[in-house]
Coordinates of C-alpha atoms and ligand atoms in Angstrom, one line a residue:
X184 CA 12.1 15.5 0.2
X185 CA 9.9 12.5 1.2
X186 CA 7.2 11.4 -0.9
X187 CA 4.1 8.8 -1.1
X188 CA 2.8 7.9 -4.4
X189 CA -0.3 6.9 -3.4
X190 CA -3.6 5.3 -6.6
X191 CA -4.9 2.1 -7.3
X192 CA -3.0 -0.9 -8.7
X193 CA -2.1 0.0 -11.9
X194 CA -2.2 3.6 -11.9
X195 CA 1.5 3.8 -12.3
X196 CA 3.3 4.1 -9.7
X197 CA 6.3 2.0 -9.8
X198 CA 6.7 3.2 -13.5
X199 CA 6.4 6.9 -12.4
X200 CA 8.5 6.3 -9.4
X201 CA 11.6 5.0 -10.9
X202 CA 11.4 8.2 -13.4
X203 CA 10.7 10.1 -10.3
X204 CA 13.4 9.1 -8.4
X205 CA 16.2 9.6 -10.5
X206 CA 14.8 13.3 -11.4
X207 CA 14.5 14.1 -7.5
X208 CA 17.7 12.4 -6.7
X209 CA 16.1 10.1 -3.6
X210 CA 15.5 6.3 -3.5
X211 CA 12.9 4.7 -5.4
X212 CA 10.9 2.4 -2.2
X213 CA 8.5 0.4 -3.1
X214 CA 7.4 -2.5 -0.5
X215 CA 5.9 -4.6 -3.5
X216 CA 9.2 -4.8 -5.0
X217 CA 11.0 -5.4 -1.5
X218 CA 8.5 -8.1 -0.5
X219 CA 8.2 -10.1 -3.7
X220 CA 12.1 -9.9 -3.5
X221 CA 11.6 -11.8 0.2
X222 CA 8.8 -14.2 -1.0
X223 CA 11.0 -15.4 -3.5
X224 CA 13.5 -17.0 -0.6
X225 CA 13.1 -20.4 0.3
X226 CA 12.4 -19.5 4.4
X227 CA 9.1 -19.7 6.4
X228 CA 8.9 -15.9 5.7
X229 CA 9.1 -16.1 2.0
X230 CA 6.7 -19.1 2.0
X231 CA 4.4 -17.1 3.9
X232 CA 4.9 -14.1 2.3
X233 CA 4.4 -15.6 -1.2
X234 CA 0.7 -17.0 -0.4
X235 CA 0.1 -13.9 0.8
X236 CA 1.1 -11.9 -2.6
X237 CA -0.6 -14.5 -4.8
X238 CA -4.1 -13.6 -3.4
X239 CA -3.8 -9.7 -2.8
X240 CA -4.3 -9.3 0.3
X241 CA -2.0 -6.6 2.8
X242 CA 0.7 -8.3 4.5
X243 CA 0.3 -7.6 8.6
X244 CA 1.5 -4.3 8.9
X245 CA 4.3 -5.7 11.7
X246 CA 6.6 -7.0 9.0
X247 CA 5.5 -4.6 6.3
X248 CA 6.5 -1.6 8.9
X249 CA 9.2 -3.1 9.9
X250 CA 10.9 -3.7 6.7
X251 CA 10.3 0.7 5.7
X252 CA 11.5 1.6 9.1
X253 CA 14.7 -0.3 8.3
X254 CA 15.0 0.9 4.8
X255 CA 14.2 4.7 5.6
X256 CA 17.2 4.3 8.1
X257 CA 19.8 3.1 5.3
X258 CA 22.3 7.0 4.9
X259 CA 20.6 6.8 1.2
X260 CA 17.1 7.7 2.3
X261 CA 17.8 10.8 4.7
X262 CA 17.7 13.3 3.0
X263 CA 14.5 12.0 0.6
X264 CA 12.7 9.0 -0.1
X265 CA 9.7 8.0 -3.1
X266 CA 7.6 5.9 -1.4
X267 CA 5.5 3.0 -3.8
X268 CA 3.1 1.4 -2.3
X269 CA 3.3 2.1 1.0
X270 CA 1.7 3.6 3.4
X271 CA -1.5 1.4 2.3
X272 CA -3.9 1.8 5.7
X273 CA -3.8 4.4 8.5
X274 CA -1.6 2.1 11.1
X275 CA 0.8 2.3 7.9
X276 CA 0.8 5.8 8.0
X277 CA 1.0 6.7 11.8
X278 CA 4.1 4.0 11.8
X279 CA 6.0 5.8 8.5
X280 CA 5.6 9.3 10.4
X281 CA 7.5 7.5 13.8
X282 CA 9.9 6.5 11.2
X283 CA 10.6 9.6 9.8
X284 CA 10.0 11.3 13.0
X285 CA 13.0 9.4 14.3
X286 CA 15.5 11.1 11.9
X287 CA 14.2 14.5 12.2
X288 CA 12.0 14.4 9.1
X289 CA 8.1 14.5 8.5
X290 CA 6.6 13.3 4.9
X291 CA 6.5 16.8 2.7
X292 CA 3.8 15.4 0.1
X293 CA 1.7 12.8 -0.8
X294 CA 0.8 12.6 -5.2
X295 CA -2.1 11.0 -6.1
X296 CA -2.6 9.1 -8.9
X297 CA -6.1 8.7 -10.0
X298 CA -7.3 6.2 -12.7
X299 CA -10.8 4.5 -13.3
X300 CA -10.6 0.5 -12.2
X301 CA -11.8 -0.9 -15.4
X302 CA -8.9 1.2 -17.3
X303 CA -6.4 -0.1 -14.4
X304 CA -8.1 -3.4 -15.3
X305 CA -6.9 -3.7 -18.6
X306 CA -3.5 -2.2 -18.0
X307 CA -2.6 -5.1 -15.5
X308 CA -4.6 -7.8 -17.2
X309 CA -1.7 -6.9 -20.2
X310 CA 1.1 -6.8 -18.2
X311 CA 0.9 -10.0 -16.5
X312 CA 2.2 -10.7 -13.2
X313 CA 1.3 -13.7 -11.2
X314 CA -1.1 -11.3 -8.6
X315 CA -2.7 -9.8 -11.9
X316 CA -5.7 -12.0 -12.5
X317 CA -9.1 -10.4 -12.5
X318 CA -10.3 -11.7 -9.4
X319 CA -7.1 -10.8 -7.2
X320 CA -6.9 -7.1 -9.0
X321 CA -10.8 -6.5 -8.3
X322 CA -10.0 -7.8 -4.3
X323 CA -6.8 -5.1 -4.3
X324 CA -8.9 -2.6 -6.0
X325 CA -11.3 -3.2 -2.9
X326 CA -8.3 -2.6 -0.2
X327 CA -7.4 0.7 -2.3
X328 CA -10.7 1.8 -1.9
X329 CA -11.2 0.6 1.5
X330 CA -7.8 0.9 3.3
X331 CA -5.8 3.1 1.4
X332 CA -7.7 5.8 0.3
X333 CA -8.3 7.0 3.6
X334 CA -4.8 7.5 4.0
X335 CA -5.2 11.0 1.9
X336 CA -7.3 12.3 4.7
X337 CA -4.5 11.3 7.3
X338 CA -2.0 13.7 4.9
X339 CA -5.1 16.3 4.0
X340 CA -3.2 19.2 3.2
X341 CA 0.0 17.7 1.8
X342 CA -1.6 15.9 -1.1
X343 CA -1.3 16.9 -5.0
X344 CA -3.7 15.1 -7.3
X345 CA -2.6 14.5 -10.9
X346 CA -4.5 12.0 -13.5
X347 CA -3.0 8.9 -14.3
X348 CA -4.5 8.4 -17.8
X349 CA -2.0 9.5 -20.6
X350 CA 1.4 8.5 -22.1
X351 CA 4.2 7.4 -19.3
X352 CA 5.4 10.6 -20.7
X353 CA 2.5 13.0 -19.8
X354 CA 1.7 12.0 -16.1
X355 CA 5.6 12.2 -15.3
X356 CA 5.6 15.9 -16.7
X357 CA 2.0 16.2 -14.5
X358 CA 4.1 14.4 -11.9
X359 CA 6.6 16.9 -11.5
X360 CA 4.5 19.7 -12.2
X361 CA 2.3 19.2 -9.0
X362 CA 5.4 18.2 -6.9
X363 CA 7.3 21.9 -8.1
X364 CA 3.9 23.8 -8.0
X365 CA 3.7 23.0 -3.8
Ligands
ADP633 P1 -0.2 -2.9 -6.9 O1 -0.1 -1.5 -6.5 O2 -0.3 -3.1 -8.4 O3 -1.2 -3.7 -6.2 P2 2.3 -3.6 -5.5 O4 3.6 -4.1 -6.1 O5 2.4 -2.2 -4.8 O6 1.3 -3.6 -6.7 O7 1.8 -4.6 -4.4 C1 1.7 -5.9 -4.6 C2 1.2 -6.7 -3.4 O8 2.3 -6.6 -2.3 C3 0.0 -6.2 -2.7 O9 -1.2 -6.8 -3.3 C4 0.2 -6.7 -1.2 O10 0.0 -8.1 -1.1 C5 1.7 -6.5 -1.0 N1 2.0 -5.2 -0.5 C6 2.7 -4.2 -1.1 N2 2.8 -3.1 -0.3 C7 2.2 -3.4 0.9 C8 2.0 -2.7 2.1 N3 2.4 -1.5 2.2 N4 1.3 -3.4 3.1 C9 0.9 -4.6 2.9 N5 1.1 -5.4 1.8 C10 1.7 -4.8 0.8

């Protein structure tokens, strides 16, 4: 089974992916993770790639395709992936179903994980990280809103909505509640 978690920075996603993943038995793929991994080298790319991260804004779709194409092809992530994080604009999407095309496979769902931006706020304010400031989460909360969102239309059908407000606890049972239901 492949599957996008798809909500606004600090819905939860990486949290409920990991628990996600090891419940569904596929890889956990979240190009955050992969990316900050690569910014941290001390290359042109990881330069680049880190200036990028600090201020929020997408990476060019090029090397954030590339990098999922090359993942999804790894024996791991036949039979099912959990995608975090990516696809985050329509090219995004129509590039992930080429990928998945490619092995025989099409993307079976897409969850949803809905929160209000000034709870969000105050989640990622708390936890942190160097792209957490308040202006650089209100400019990714504007790409969510902008880029990403219309990505549900580009799955309309295939998406399950849960809400992301509770205990880690009670959106992972929601989680796999919607995902079972389908
Ligand atoms: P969050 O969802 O909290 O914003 P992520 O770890 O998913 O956190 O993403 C952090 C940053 O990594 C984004 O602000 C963006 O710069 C970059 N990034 C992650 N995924 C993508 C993607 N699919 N395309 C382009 N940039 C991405």
């Amino acid at each position: 089974m492949h599957v996008v978690l798809v909500g606004p920075p600090g819905a939860g996603k990486g949290t409920q992916a990991r628990g996600l993943s090891a419940t569904l038995a596929v890889p956990h793929i979240s190009t955050g993770d992969l990316l900050r991994a690569l910014a941290g080298a001390s290359t042109e790319l990881g330069r680049e790639l880190a200036g990028i991260l600090s201020t929020g804004a997408l990476v060019p779709d090029t090397i954030t395709n590339e990098i999922v194409r090359r993942r999804l092809s790894e024996p791991d992530a036949r039979a099912g992936s959990l995608l975090d994080g990516y696809p985050r604009n329509r090219t995004q999407a129509r590039a992930l179903d080429t990928a998945l095309a490619a092995h025989g496979r099409e993307l079976d769902r897409v969850l949803e994980l809905v929160l209000d931006d000034e709870i969000a706020l105050t989640r990622l304010l708390s936890r942190g990280r160097g792209d957490d400031t308040e202006a650089v989460i209100r400019h990714r909360q504007h790409l969510y809103r902008t880029q990403t969102e219309p990505v549900l239309e580009h799955y309309a059908g295939r998406v399950v909505t849960i809400d992301a407000d509770g205990t880690v606890e009670q959106v992972a049972e929601r989680a796999l509640r919607a995902l079972r239901e389908e």
